[in-house]
Coordinates of N, CA and C in Angstrom, one line a residue:
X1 N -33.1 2.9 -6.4 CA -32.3 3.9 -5.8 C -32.2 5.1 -6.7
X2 N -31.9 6.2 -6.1 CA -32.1 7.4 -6.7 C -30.2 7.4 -7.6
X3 N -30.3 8.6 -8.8 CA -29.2 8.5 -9.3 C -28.3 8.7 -8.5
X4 N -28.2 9.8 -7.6 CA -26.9 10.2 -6.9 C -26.9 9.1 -6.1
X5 N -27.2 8.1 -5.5 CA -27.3 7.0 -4.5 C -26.3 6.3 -5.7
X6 N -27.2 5.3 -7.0 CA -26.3 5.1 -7.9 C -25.1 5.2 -8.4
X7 N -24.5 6.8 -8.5 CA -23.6 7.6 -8.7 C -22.3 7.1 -7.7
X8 N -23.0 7.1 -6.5 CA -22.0 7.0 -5.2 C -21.2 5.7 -5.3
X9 N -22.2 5.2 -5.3 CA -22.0 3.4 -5.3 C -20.9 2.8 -6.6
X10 N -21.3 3.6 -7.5 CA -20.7 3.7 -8.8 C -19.0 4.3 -8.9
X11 N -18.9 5.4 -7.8 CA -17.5 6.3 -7.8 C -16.7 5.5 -6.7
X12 N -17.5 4.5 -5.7 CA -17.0 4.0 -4.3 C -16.2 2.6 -5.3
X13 N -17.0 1.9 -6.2 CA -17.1 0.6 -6.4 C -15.3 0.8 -7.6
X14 N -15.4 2.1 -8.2 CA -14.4 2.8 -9.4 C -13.3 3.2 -8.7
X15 N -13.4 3.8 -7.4 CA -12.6 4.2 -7.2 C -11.6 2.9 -6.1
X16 N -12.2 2.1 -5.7 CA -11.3 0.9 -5.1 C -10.6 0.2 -5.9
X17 N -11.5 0.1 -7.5 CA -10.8 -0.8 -8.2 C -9.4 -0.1 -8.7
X18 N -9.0 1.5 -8.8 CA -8.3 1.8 -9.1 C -7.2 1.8 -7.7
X19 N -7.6 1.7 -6.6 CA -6.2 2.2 -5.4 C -6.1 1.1 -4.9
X20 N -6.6 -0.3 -4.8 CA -6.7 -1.3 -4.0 C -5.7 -2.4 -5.1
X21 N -4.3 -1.6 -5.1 CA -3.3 -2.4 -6.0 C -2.8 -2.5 -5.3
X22 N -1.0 -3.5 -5.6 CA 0.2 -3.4 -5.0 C 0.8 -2.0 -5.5
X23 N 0.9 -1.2 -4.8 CA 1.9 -0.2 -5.6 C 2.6 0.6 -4.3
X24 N 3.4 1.3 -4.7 CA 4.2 2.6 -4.3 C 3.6 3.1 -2.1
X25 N 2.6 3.8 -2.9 CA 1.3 4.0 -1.3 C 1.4 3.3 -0.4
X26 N 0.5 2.5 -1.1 CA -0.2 1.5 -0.4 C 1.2 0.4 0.4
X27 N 2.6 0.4 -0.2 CA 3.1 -0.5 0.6 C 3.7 0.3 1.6
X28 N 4.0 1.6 1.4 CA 4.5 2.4 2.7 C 3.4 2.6 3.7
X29 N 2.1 2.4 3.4 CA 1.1 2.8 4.5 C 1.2 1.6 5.2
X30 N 1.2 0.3 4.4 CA 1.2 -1.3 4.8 C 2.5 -1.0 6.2
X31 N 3.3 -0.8 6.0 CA 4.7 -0.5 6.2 C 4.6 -0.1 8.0
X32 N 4.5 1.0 7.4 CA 3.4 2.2 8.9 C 2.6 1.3 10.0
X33 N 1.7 1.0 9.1 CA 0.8 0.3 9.9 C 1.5 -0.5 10.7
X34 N 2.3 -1.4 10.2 CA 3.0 -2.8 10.8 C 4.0 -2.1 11.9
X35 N 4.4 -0.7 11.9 CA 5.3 -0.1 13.1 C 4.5 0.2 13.6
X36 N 3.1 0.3 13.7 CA 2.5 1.4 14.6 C 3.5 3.1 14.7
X37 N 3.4 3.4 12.9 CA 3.7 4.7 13.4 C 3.5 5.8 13.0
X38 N 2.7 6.7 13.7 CA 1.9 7.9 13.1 C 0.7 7.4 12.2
X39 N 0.2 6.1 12.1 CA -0.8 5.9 11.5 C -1.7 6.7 10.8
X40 N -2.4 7.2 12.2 CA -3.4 8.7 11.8 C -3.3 9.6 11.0
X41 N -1.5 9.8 10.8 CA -1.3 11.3 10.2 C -1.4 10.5 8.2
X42 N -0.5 9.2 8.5 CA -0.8 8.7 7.1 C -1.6 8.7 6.4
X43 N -2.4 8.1 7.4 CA -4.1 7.7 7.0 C -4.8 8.5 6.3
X44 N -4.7 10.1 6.7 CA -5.1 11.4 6.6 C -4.7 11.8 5.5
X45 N -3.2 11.8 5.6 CA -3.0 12.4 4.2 C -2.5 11.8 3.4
X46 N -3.1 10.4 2.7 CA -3.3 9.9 2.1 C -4.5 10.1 1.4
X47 N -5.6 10.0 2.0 CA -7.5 9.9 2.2 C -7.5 11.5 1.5
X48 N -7.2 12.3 2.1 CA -7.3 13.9 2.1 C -6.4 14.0 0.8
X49 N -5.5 13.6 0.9 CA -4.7 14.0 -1.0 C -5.5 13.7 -2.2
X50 N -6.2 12.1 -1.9 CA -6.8 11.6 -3.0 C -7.9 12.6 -2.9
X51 N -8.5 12.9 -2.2 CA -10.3 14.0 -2.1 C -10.2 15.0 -2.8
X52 N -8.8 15.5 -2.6 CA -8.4 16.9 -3.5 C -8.4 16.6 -4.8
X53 N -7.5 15.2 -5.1 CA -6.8 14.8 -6.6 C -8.5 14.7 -6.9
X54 N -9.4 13.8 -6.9 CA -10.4 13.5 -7.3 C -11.5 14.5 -7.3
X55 N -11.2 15.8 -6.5 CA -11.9 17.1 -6.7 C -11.6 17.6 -8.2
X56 N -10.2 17.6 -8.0 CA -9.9 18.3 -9.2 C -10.0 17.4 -10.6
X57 N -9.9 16.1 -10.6 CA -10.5 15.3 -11.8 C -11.8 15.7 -11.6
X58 N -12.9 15.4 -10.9 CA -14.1 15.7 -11.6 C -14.3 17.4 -11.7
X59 N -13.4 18.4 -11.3 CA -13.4 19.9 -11.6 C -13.0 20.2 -13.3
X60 N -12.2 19.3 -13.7 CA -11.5 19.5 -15.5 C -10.3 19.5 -15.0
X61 N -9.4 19.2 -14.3 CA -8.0 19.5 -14.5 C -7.4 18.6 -15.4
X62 N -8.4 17.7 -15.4 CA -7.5 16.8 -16.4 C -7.1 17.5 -17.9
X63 N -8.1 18.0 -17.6 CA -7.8 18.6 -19.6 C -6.7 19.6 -19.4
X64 N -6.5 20.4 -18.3 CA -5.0 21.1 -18.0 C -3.7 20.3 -18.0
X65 N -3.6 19.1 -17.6 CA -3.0 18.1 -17.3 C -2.3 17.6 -19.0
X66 N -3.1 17.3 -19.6 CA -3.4 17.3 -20.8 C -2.3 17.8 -22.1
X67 N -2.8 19.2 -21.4 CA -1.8 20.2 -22.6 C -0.6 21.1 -21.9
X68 N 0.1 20.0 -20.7 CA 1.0 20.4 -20.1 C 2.2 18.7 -20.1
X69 N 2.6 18.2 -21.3 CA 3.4 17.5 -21.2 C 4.7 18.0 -20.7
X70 N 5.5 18.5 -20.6 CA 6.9 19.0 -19.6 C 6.5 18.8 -18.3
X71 N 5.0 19.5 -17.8 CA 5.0 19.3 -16.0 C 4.9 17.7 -15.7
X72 N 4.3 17.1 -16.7 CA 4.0 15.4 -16.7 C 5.2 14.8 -16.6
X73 N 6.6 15.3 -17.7 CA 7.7 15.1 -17.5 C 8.3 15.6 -16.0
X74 N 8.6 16.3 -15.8 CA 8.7 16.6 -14.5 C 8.7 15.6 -13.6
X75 N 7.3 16.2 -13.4 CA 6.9 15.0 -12.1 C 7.5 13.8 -12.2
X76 N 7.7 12.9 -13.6 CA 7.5 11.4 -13.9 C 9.0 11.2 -13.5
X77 N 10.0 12.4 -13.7 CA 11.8 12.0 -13.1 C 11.7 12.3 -11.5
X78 N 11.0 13.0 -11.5 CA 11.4 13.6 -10.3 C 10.7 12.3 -8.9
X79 N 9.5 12.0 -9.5 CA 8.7 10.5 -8.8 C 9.5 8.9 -8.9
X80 N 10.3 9.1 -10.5 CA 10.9 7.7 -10.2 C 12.1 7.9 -9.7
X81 N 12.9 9.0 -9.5 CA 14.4 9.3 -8.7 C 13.7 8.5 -7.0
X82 N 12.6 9.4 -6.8 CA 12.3 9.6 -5.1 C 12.1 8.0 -5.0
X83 N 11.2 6.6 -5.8 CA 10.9 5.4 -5.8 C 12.2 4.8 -5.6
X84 N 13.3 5.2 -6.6 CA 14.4 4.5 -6.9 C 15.3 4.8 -5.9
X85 N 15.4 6.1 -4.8 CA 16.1 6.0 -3.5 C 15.5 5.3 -2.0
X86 N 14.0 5.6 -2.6 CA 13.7 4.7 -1.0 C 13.7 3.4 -1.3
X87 N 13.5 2.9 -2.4 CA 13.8 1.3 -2.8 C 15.1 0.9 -2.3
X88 N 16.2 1.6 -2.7 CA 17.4 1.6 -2.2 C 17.3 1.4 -0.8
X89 N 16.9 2.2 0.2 CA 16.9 2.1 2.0 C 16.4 0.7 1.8
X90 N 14.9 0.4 1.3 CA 14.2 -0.7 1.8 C 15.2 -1.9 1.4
X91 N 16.1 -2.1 0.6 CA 17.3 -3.2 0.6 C 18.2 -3.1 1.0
X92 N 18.7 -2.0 1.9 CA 19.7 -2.3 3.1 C 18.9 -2.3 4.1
X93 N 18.1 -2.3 4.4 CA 17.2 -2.8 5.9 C 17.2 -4.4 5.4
X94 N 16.6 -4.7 4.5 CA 16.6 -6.3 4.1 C 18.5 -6.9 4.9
X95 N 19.2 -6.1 4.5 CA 20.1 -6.9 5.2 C 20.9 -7.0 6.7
X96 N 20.4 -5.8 7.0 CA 19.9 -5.8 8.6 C 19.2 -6.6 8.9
X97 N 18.2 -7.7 8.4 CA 17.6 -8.6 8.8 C 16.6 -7.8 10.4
X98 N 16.3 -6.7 10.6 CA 15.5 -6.7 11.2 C 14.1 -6.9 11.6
X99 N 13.2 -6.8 12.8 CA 11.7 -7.0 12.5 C 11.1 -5.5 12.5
X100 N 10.2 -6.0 12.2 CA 9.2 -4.6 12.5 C 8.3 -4.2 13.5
X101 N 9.4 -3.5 15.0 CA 9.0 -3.5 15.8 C 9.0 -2.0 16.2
X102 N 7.5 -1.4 16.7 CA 7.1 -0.2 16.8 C 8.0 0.1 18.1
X103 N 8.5 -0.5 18.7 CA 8.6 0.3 20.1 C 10.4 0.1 19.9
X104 N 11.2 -0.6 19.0 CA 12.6 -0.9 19.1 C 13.4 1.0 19.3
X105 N 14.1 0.5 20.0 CA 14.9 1.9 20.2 C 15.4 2.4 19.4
X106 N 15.4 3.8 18.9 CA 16.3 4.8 17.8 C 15.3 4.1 16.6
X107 N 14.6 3.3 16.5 CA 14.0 2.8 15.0 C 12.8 4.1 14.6
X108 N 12.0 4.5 15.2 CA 10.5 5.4 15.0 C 11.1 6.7 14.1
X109 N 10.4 6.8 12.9 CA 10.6 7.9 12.1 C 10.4 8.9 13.1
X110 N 10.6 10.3 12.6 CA 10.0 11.4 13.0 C 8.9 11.8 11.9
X111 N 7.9 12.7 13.1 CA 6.6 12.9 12.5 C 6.6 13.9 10.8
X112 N 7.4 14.8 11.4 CA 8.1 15.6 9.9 C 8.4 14.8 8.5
X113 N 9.8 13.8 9.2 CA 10.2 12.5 8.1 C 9.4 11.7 7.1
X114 N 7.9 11.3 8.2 CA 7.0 10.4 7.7 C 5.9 11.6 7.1
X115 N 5.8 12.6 7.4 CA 4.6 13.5 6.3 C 5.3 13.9 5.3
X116 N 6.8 13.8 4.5 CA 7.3 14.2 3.9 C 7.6 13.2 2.8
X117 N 7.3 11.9 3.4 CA 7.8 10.5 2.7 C 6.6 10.5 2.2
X118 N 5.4 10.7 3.3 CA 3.5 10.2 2.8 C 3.3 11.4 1.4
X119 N 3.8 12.6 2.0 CA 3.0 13.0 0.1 C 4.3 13.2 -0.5
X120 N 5.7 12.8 -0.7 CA 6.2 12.5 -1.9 C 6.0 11.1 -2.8
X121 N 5.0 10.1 -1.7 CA 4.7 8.9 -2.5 C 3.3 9.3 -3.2
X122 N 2.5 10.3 -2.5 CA 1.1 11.0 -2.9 C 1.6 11.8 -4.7
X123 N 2.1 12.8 -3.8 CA 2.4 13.9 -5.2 C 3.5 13.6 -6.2
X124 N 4.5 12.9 -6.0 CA 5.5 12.8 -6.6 C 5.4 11.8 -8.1
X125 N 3.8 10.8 -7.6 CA 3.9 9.6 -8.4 C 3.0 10.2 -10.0
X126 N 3.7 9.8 -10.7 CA 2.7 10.8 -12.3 C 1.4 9.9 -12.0
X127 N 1.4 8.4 -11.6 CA 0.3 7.9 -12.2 C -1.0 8.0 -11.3
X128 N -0.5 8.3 -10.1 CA -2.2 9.2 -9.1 C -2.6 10.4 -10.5
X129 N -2.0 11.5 -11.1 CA -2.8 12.5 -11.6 C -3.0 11.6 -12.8
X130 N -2.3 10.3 -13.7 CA -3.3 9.6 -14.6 C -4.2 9.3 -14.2
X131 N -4.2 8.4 -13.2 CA -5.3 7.3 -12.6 C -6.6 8.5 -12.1
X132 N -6.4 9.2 -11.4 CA -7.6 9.4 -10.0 C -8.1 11.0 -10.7
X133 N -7.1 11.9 -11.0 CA -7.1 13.4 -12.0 C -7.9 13.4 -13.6
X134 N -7.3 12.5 -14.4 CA -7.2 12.3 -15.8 C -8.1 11.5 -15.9
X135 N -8.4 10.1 -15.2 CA -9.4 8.8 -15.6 C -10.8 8.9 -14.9
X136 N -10.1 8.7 -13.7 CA -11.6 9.0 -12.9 C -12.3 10.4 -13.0
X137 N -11.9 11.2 -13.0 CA -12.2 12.7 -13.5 C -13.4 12.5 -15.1
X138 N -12.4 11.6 -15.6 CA -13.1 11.0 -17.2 C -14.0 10.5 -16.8
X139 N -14.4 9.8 -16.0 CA -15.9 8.5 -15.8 C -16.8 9.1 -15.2
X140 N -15.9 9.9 -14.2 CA -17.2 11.1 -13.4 C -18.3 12.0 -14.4
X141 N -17.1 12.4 -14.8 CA -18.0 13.4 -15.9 C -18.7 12.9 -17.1
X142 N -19.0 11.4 -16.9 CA -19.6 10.9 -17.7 C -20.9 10.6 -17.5
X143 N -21.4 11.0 -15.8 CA -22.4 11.1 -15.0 C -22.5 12.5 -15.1
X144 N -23.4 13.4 -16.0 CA -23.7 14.8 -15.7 C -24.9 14.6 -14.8
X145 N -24.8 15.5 -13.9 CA -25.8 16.3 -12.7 C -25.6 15.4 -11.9
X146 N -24.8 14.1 -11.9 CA -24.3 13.7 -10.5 C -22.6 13.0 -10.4
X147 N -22.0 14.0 -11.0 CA -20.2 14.2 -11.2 C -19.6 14.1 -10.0
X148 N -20.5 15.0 -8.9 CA -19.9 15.3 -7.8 C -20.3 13.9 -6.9
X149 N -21.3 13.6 -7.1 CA -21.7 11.9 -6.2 C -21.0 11.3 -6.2
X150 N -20.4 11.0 -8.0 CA -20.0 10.2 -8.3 C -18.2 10.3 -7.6
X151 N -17.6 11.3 -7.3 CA -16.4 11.6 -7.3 C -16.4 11.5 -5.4
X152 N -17.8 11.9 -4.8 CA -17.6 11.8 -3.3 C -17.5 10.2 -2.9
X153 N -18.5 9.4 -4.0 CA -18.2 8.3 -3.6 C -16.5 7.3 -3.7
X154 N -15.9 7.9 -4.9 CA -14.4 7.2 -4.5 C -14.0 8.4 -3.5
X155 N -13.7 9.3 -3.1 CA -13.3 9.4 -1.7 C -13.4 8.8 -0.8
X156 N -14.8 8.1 -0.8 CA -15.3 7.3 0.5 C -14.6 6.0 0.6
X157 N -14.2 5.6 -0.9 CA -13.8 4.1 -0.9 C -12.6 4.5 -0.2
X158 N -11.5 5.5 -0.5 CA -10.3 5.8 -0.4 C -9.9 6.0 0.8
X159 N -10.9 6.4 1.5 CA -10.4 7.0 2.6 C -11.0 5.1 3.6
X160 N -12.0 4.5 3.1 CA -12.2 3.3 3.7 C -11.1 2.2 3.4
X161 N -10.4 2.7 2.6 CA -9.0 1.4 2.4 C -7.9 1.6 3.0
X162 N -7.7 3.1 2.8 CA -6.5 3.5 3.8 C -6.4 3.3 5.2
X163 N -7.8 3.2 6.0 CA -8.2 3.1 7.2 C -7.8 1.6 7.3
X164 N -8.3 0.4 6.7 CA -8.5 -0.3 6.5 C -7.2 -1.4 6.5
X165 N -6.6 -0.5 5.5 CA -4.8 -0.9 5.4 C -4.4 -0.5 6.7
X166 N -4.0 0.6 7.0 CA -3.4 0.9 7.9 C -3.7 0.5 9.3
X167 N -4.4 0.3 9.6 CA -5.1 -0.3 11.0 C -5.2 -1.6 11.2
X168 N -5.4 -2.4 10.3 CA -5.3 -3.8 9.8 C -4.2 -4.1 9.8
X169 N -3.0 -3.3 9.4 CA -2.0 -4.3 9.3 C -1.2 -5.0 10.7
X170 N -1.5 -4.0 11.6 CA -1.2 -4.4 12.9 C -1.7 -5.5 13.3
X171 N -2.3 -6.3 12.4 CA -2.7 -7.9 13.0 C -1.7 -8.9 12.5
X172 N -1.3 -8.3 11.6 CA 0.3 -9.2 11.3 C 1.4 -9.1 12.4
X173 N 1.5 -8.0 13.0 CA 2.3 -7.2 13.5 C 3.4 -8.8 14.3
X174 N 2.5 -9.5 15.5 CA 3.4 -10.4 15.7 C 4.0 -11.1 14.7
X175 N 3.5 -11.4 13.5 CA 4.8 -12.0 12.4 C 5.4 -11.3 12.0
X176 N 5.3 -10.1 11.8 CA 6.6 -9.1 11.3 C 7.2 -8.9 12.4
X177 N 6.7 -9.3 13.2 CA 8.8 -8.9 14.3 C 9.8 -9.8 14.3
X178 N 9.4 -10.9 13.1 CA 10.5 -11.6 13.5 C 11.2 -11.3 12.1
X179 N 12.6 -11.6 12.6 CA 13.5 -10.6 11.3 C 13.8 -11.1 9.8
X180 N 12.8 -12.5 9.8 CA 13.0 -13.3 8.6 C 11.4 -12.5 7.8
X181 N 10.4 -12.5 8.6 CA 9.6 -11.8 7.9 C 9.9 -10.5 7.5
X182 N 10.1 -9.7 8.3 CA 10.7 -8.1 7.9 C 11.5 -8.0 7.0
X183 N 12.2 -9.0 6.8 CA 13.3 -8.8 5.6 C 12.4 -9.3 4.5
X184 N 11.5 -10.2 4.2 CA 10.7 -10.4 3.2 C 10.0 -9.1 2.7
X185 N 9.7 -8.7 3.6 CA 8.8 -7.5 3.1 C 9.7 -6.6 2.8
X186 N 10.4 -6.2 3.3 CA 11.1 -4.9 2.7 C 11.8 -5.3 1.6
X187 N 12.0 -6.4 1.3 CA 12.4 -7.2 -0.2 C 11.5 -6.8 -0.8
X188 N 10.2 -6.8 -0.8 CA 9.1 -6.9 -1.7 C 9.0 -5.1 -1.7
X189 N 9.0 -4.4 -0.6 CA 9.3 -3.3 -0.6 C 10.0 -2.7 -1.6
X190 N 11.4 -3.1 -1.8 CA 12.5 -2.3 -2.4 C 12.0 -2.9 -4.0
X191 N 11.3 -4.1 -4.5 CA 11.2 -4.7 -5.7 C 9.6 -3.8 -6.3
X192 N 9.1 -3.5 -5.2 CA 7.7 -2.7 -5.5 C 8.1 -1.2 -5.8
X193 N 9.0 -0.3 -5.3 CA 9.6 0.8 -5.5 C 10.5 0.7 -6.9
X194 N 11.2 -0.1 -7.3 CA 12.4 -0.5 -8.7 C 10.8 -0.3 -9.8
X195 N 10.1 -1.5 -9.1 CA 9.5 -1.4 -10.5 C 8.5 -0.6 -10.9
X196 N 8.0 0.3 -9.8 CA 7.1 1.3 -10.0 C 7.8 2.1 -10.5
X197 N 9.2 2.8 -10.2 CA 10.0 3.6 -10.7 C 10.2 3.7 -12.2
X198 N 10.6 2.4 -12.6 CA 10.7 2.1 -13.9 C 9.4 2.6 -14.8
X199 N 8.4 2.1 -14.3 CA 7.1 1.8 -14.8 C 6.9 3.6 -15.1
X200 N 7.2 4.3 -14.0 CA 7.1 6.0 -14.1 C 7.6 6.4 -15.2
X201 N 9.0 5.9 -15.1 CA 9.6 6.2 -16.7 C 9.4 6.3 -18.1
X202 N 8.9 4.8 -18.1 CA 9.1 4.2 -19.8 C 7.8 4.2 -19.9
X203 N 6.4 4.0 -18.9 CA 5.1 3.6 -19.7 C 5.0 5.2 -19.9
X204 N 4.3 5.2 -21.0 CA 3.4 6.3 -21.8 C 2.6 6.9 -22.1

């Protein structure tokens, strides 16, 4: 195979291993998916956030990134405050014991609500600009004359997981309506927000 084929395969294979975790994202898209709600728009800007973030890793931002510890501070209070309040919702829903049913009355976010939640879990979090800005940005450019291959191919993973997640999860969907399952998950929900929050904090 030619290098940039290599390259691709290489940024696709890099870039799953880094987003295809339990974390923060990925359980609110999980989340979505299992309401059937606004899927599309998640999906999108989710996919489309990371393309930007991983433009600008393999463009050099990271080295901007770098020699701007206060904005890193910043973000890192301002991302675990936002973890540490929706954590909070996700454990009073736990005791509502509800399911997770897209069509239940008064329950469906508004479209505004949910693009507001999707990139404060996007932008808010410090460790998307370590992980996908700072690292991957690092590995890309460690392929000269095929940086950019290498950086379209984790977009392609990214935007194939988020699809993947989100569309998928609706095969659970009949076990999540029932209110013993829903409450497990938003248990795991509110325990996945606490400790990501924390994790924004104190890692280094």
């Amino acid at each position: 195979m030619s290098a940039s084929v290599n390259a691709l395969a290489a940024g696709l294979l890099f870039g799953l291993s880094l987003i295809v975790v339990i974390g923060a994202q990925n359980t609110y898209v999980l989340r979505q998916g299992l309401r059937r709600e606004h899927v599309p728009t998640v999906v999108a800007i989710c996919a489309a956030s990371d393309a930007v973030l991983i433009a600008a890793g393999v463009g050099g931002a990271g080295l901007a990134l770098d020699g701007r510890p206060m904005l890193l501070l910043a973000v890192r209070v301002a991302g675990a405050l936002f973890l540490f309040g929706y954590g909070a919702l996700a454990a009073r829903r736990v005791l509502r014991a509800s399911g997770l049913r897209a069509d239940a009355a008064g329950a469906a976010a508004s479209l505004p609500a949910v693009v507001a939640t999707c990139l404060a879990f996007t932008w808010l979090n410090p460790a998307v600009y370590l992980d996908t800005v700072v690292l991957l940005g690092s590995v890309a450019n460690s392929h000269p004359g095929v940086q950019w291959w290498f950086g379209g191919g984790a977009a392609l993973g990214s935007l194939g997981w988020f699809l993947g997640l989100g569309y998928g999860a609706r095969l659970l969907g009949p076990l999540f309506r029932r209110a013993a399952a829903g409450r497990v998950l938003d248990g795991s929900v509110a325990v996945v927000m606490v400790a990501t929050g924390l994790r924004v904090l104190l890692v280094r």
